[in-house]
Tab-separated table of C-alpha atoms in Angstrom:
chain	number	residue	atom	x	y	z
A	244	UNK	CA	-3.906	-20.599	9.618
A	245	UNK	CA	-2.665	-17.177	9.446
A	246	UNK	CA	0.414	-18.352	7.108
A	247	UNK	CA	-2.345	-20.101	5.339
A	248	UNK	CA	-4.543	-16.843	4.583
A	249	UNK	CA	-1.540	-14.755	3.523
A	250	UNK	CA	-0.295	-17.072	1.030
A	251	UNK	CA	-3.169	-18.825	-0.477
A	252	UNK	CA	-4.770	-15.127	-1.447
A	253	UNK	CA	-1.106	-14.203	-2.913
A	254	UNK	CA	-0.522	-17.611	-4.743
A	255	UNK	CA	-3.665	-19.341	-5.439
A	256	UNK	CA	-6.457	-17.337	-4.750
A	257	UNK	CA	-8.683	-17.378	-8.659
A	258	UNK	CA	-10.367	-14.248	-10.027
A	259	UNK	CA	-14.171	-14.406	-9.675
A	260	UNK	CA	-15.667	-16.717	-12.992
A	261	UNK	CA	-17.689	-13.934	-14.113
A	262	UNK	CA	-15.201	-10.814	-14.097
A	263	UNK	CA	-13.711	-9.828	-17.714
A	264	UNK	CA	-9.956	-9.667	-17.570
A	265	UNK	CA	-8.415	-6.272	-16.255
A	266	UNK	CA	-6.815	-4.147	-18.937
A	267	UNK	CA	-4.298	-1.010	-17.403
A	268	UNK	CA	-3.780	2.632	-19.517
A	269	UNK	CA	-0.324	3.399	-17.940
A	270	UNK	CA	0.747	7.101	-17.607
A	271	UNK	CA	4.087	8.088	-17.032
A	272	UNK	CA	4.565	11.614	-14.440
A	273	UNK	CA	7.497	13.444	-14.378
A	274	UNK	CA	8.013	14.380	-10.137
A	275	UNK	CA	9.123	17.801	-9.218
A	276	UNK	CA	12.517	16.586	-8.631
A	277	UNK	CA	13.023	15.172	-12.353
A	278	UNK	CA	12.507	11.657	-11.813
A	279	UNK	CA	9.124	9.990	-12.330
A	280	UNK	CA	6.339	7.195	-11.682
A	281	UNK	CA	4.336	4.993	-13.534
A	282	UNK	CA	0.657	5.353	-12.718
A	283	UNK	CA	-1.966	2.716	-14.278
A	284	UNK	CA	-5.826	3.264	-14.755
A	285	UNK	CA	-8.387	0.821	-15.154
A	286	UNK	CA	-8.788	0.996	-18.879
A	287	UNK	CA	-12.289	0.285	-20.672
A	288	UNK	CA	-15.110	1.998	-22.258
A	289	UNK	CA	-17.584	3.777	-19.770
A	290	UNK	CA	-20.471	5.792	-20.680
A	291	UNK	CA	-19.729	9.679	-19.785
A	292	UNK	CA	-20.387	10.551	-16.034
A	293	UNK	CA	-18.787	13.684	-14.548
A	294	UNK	CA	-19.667	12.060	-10.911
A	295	UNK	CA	-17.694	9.034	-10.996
A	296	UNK	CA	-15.568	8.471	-8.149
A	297	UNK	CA	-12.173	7.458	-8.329
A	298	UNK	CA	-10.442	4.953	-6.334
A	299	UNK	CA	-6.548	5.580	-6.197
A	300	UNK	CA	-4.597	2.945	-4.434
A	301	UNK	CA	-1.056	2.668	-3.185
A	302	UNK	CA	0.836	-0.719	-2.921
A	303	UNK	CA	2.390	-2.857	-0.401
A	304	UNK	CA	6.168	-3.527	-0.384
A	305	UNK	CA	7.145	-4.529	-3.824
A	306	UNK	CA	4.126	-4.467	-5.021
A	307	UNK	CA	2.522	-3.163	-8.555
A	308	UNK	CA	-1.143	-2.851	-10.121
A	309	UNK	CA	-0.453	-6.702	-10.488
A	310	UNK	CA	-0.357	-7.833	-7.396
A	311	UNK	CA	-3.324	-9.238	-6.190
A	312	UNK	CA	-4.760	-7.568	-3.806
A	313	UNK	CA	-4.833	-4.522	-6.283
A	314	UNK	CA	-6.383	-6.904	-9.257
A	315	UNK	CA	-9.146	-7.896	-6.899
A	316	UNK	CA	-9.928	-3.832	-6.196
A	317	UNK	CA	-9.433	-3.426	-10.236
A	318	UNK	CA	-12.010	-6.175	-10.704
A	319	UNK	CA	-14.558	-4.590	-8.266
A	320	UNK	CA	-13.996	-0.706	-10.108
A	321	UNK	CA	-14.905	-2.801	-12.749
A	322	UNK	CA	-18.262	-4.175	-11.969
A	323	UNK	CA	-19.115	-0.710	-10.078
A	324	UNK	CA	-18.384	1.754	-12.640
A	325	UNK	CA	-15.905	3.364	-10.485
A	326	UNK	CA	-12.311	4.676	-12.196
A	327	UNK	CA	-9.381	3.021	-10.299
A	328	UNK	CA	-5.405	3.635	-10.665
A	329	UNK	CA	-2.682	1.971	-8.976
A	330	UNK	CA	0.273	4.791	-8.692
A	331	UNK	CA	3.631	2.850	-8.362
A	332	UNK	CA	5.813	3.990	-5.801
A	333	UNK	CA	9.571	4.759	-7.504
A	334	UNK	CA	10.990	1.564	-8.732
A	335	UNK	CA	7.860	-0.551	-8.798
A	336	UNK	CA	6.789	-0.444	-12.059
A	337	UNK	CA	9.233	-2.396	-14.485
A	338	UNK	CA	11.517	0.330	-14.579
A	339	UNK	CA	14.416	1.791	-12.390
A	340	UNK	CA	14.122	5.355	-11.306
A	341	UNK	CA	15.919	7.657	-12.052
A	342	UNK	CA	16.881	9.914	-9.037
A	343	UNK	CA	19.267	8.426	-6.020
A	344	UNK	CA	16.505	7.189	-3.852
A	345	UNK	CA	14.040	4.758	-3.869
A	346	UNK	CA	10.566	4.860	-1.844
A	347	UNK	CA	9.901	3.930	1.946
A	348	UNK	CA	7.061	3.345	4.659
A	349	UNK	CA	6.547	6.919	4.998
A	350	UNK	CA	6.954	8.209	2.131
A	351	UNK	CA	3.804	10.355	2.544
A	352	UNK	CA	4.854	13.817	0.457
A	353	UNK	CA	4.975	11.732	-2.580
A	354	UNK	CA	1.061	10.678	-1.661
A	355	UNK	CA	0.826	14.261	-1.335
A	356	UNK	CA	2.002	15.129	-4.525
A	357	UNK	CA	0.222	12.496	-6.156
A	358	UNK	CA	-2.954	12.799	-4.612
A	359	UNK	CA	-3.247	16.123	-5.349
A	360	UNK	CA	-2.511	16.041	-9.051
A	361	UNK	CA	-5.328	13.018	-9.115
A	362	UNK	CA	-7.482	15.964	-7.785
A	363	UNK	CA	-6.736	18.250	-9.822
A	364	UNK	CA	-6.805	16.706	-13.043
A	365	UNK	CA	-10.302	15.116	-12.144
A	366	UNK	CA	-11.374	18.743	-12.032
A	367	UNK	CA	-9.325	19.852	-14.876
A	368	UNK	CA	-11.145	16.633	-16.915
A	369	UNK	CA	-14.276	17.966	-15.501
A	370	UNK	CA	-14.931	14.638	-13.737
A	371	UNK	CA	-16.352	16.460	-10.421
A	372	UNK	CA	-16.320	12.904	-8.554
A	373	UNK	CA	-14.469	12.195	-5.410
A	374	UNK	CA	-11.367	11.257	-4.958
A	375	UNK	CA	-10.903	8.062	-2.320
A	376	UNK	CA	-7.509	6.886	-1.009
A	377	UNK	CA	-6.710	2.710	-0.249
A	378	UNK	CA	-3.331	1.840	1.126
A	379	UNK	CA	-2.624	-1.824	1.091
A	380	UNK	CA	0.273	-2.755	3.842
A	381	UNK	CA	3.363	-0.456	3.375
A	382	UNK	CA	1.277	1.759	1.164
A	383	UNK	CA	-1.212	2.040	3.909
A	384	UNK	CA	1.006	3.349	6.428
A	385	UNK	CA	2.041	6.104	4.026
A	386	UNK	CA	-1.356	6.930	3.496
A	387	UNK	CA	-2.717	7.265	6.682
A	388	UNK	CA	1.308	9.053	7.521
A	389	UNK	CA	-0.486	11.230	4.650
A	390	UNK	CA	-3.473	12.082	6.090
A	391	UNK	CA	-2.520	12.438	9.963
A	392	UNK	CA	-0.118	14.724	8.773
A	393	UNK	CA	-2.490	16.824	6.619
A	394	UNK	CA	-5.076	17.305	9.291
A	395	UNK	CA	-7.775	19.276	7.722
A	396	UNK	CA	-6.623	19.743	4.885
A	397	UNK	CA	-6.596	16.281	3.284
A	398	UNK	CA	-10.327	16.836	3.306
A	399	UNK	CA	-10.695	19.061	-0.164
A	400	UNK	CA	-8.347	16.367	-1.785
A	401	UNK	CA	-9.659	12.685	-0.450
A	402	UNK	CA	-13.309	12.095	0.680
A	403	UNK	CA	-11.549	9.182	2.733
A	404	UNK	CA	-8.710	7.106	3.348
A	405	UNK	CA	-8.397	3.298	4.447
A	406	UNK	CA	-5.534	1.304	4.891
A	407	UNK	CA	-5.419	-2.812	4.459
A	408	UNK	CA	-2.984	-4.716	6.804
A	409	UNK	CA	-0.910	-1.680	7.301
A	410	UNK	CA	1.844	-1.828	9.745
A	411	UNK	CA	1.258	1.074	11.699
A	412	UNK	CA	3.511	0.493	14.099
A	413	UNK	CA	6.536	-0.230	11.855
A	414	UNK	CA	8.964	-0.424	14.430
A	415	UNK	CA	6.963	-3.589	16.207
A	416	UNK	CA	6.432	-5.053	12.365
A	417	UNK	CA	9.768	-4.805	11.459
A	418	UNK	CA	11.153	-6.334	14.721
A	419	UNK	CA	8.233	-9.461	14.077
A	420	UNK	CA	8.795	-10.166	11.087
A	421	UNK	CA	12.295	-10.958	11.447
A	422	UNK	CA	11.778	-12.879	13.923
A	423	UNK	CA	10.152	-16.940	13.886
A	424	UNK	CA	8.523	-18.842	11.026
A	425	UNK	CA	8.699	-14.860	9.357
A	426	UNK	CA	12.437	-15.224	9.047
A	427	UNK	CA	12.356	-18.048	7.231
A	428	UNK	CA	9.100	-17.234	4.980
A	429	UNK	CA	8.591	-13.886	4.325
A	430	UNK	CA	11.720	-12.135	4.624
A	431	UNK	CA	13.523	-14.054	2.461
A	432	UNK	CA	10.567	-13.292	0.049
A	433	UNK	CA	10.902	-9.494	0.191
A	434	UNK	CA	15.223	-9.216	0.153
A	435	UNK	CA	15.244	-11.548	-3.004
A	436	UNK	CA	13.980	-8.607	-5.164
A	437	UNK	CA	15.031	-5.604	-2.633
A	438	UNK	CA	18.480	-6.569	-3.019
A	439	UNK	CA	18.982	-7.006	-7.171
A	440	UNK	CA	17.285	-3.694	-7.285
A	441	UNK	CA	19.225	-2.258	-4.677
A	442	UNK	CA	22.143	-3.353	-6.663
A	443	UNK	CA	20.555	-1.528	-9.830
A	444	UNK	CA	20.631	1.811	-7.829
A	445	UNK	CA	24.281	1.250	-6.960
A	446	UNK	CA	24.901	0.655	-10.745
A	447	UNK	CA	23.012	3.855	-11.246
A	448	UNK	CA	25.219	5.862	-8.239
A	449	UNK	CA	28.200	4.179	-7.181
A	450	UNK	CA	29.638	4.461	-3.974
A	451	UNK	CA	25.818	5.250	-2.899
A	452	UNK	CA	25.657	3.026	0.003
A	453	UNK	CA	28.216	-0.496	0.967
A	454	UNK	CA	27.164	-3.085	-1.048
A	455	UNK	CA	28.512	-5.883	0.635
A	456	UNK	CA	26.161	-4.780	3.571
A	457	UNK	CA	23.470	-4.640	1.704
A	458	UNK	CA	24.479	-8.361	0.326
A	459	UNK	CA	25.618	-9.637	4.047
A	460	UNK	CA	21.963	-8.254	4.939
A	461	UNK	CA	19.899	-11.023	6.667
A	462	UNK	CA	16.504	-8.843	7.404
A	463	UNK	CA	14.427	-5.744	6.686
A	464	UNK	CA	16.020	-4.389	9.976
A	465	UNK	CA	19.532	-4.516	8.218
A	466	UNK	CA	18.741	-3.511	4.402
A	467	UNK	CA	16.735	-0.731	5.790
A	468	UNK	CA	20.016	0.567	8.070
A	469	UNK	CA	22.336	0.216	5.053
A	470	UNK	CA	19.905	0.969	2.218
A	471	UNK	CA	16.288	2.493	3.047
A	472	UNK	CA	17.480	4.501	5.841
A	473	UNK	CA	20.047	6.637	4.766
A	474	UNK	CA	18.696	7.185	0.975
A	475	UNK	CA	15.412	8.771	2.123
A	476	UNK	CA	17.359	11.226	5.209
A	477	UNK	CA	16.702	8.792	8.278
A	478	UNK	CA	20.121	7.995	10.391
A	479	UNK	CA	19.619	4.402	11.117
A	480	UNK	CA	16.407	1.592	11.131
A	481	UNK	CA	15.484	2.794	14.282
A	482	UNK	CA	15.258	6.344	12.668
A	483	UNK	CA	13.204	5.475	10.151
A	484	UNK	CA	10.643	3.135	11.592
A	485	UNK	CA	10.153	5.629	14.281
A	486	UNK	CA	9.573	8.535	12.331
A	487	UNK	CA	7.535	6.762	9.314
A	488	UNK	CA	5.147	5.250	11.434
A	489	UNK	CA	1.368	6.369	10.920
A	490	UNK	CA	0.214	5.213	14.255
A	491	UNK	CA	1.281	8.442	16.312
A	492	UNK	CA	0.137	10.397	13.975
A	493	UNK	CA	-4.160	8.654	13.679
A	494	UNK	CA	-5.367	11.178	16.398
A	495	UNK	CA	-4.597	13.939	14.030
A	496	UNK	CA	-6.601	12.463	10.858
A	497	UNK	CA	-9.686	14.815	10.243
A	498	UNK	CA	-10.715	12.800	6.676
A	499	UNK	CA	-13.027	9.600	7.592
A	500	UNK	CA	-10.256	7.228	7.520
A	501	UNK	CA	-10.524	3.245	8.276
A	502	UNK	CA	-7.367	0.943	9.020
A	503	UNK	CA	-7.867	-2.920	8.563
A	504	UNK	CA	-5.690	-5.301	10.347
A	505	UNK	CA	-6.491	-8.472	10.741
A	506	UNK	CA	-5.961	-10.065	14.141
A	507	UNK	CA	-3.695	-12.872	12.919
A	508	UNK	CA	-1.768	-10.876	10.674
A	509	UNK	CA	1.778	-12.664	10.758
A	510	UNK	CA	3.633	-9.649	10.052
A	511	UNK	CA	1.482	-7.553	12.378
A	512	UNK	CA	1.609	-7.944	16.260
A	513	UNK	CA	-1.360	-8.007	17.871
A	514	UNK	CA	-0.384	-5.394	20.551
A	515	UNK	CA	1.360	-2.441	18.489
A	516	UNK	CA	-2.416	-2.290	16.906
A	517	UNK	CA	-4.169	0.729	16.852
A	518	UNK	CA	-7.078	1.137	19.458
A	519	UNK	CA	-10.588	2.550	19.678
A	520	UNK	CA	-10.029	5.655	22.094
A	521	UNK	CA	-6.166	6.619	20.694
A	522	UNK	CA	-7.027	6.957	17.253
A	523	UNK	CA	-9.376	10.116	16.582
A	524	UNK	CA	-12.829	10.677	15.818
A	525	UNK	CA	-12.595	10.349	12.329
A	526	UNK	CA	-10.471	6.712	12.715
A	527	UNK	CA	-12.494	3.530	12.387
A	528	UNK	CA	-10.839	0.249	13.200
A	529	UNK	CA	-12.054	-3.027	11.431
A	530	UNK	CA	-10.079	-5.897	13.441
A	531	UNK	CA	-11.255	-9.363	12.284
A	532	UNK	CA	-10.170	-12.989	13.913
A	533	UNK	CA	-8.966	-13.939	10.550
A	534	UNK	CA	-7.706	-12.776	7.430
A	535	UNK	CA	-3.778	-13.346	7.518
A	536	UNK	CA	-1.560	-10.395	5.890
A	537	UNK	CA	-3.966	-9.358	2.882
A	538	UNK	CA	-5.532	-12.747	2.976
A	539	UNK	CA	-9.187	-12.719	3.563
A	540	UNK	CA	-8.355	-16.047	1.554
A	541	UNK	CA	-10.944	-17.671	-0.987
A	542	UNK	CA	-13.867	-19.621	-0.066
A	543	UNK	CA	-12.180	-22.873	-1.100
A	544	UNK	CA	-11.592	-22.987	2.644
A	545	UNK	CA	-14.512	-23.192	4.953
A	546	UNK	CA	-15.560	-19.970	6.588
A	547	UNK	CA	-12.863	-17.946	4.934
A	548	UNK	CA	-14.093	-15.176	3.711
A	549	UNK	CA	-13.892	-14.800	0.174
A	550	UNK	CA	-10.509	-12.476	-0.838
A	551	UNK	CA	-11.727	-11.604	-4.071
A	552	UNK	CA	-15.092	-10.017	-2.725
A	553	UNK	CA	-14.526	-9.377	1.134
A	554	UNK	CA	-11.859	-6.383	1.179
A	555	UNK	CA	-13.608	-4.313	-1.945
A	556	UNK	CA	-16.718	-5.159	-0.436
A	557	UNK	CA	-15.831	-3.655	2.839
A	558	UNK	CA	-14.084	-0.660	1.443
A	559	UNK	CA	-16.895	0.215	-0.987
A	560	UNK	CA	-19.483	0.282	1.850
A	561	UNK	CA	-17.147	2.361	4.182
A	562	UNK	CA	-16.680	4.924	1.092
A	563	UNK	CA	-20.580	5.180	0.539
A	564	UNK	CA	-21.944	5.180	3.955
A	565	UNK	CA	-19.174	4.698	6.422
A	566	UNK	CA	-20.373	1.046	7.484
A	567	UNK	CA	-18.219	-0.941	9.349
A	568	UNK	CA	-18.502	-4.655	9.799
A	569	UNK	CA	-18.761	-6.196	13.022
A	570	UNK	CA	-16.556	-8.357	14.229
């Protein structure tokens, strides 16, 4: 069922019948370090409000404003009058980066920088609305990396932060997913575009990393040793999973922050999940029976909840109130 969830919501799942199609404005930043990203706003005619929140979400692994999860929280801006954007992380939007480096689990200075520009601009625009943070899977963990690392101070720049099937633990998700039915699904999934545009950056920098390791590479455990790891200043996998992960780092999150994981997440073992008690004050957990790895699939299937409703639903009610659901 899990397996189910995941992939019908990725492959299948329909927009909702009475939602006009999703048009992007795409902005192109220049980063401090001469490279840039491609941000894209939900583009459409609004009447003027200078208290208009704006929703800014990060991506999953490979993922872009298309993917749809982030059409789904487009769809819902839509209908709620809320501005949404979908930063890309470096490489994600159509285009190769420039710089010798990529983006990774925790890359949480470049949510930093981002976030904070969002912030300021809104001001500078003189759109005095909030600014709220969603992190879907990768993203997530780099968000809430973000905000545990921040402390207070995340507080003047997002109202809140929640992240969707993140894999706090990265080191316990990396070792799952290569491991089972995962090895033979998902992983293959991820390495057949990983790889190509790992072979890009080599084209880019030669002699930046082995490429026949990267090729001979079998699993996220081995790309990330020959290619994620040492680009972005960790020494090995093990480096970098332990030092990226956001789950040491939830007890220090002073922002009203929510993480999402649903129990039968296949890339997600149940117990490297964060717990009530271990997380902060300011950490809600939202753990649900069902909902695969940004599933929540359509109600085609009985007592599925509906993917293209459910997770904006959820988020929108935490952001107003701080409701939780049950169960």
């Amino acid at each position: 069922m899990s397996h189910l969830e995941t992939i019908w919501a990725a492959k299948a799942a329909k927009p909702h019948p009475q939602t006009k199609d999703i048009t992007y404005a795409r902005e192109r930043w220049t980063t401090p370090d001469n490279d840039f990203i491609d941000i894209d706003f939900l583009h459409r005619e609004l009447p003027p409000d200078a208290k208009r929140p704006l929703w800014v979400m990060f991506h999953g692994l490979e993922g872009s404003s298309q993917s749809h999860y982030a059409r789904a929280f487009a769809r819902y801006a839509q209908e709620n009058n809320i501005n949404f954007c979908v930063p890309h992380f470096r490489g994600c939007s159509g285009e190769l980066n420039l710089a010798p480096r990529a983006y990774h689990s925790g890359d949480f200075e470049e949510i930093d920088w981002i976030l904070r520009r969002l912030k300021a601009e809104q001001i500078h625009l003189g759109n005095m609305g909030d600014v709220y943070a969603i992190g879907v899977s990768l993203g997530g963990n780099a968000l809430m990396r973000w905000a545990g690392e921040m402390g207070a101070a995340a507080n003047p720049i997002a109202k809140a932060a929640v992240s969707i099937c993140s894999p706090l633990d990265l080191y316990a998700s990396g070792i799952h997913i290569g491991r089972g039915l995962n090895r033979h699904i998902y992983t293959p999934m991820f390495l057949r575009t990983m790889k190509p545009r790992a072979l890009q950056k080599l084209a880019q920098y030669p002699r930046l990393f082995d490429s026949s390791k990267m090729l001979a590479s079998r699993d996220l455990y081995e790309f990330d040793n020959v290619f994620t790891a040492p680009l972005h200043g960790f020494q090995s996998t093990e480096d970098y999973w332990t030092r990226a992960s956001a789950k040491p780092h939830l007890a220090n999150i002073q922002v009203p922050a929510l993480a999402i994981n649903a129990l039968n997440d296949p890339f997600i073992p149940q117990d490297s999940l964060p717990v009530v008690g271990k997380v902060g004050n300011h950490v809600k957990l939202w753990q649900p029976q069902h909902g695969g790895h940004v599933g929540f699939a359509t109600a085609c299937f009985k007592n599925f909840p509906g993917h293209l409703q459910t997770l904006p639903q959820v988020v929108g009610e935490f952001f107003n109130d701080g409701a939780v659901p049950r169960g």
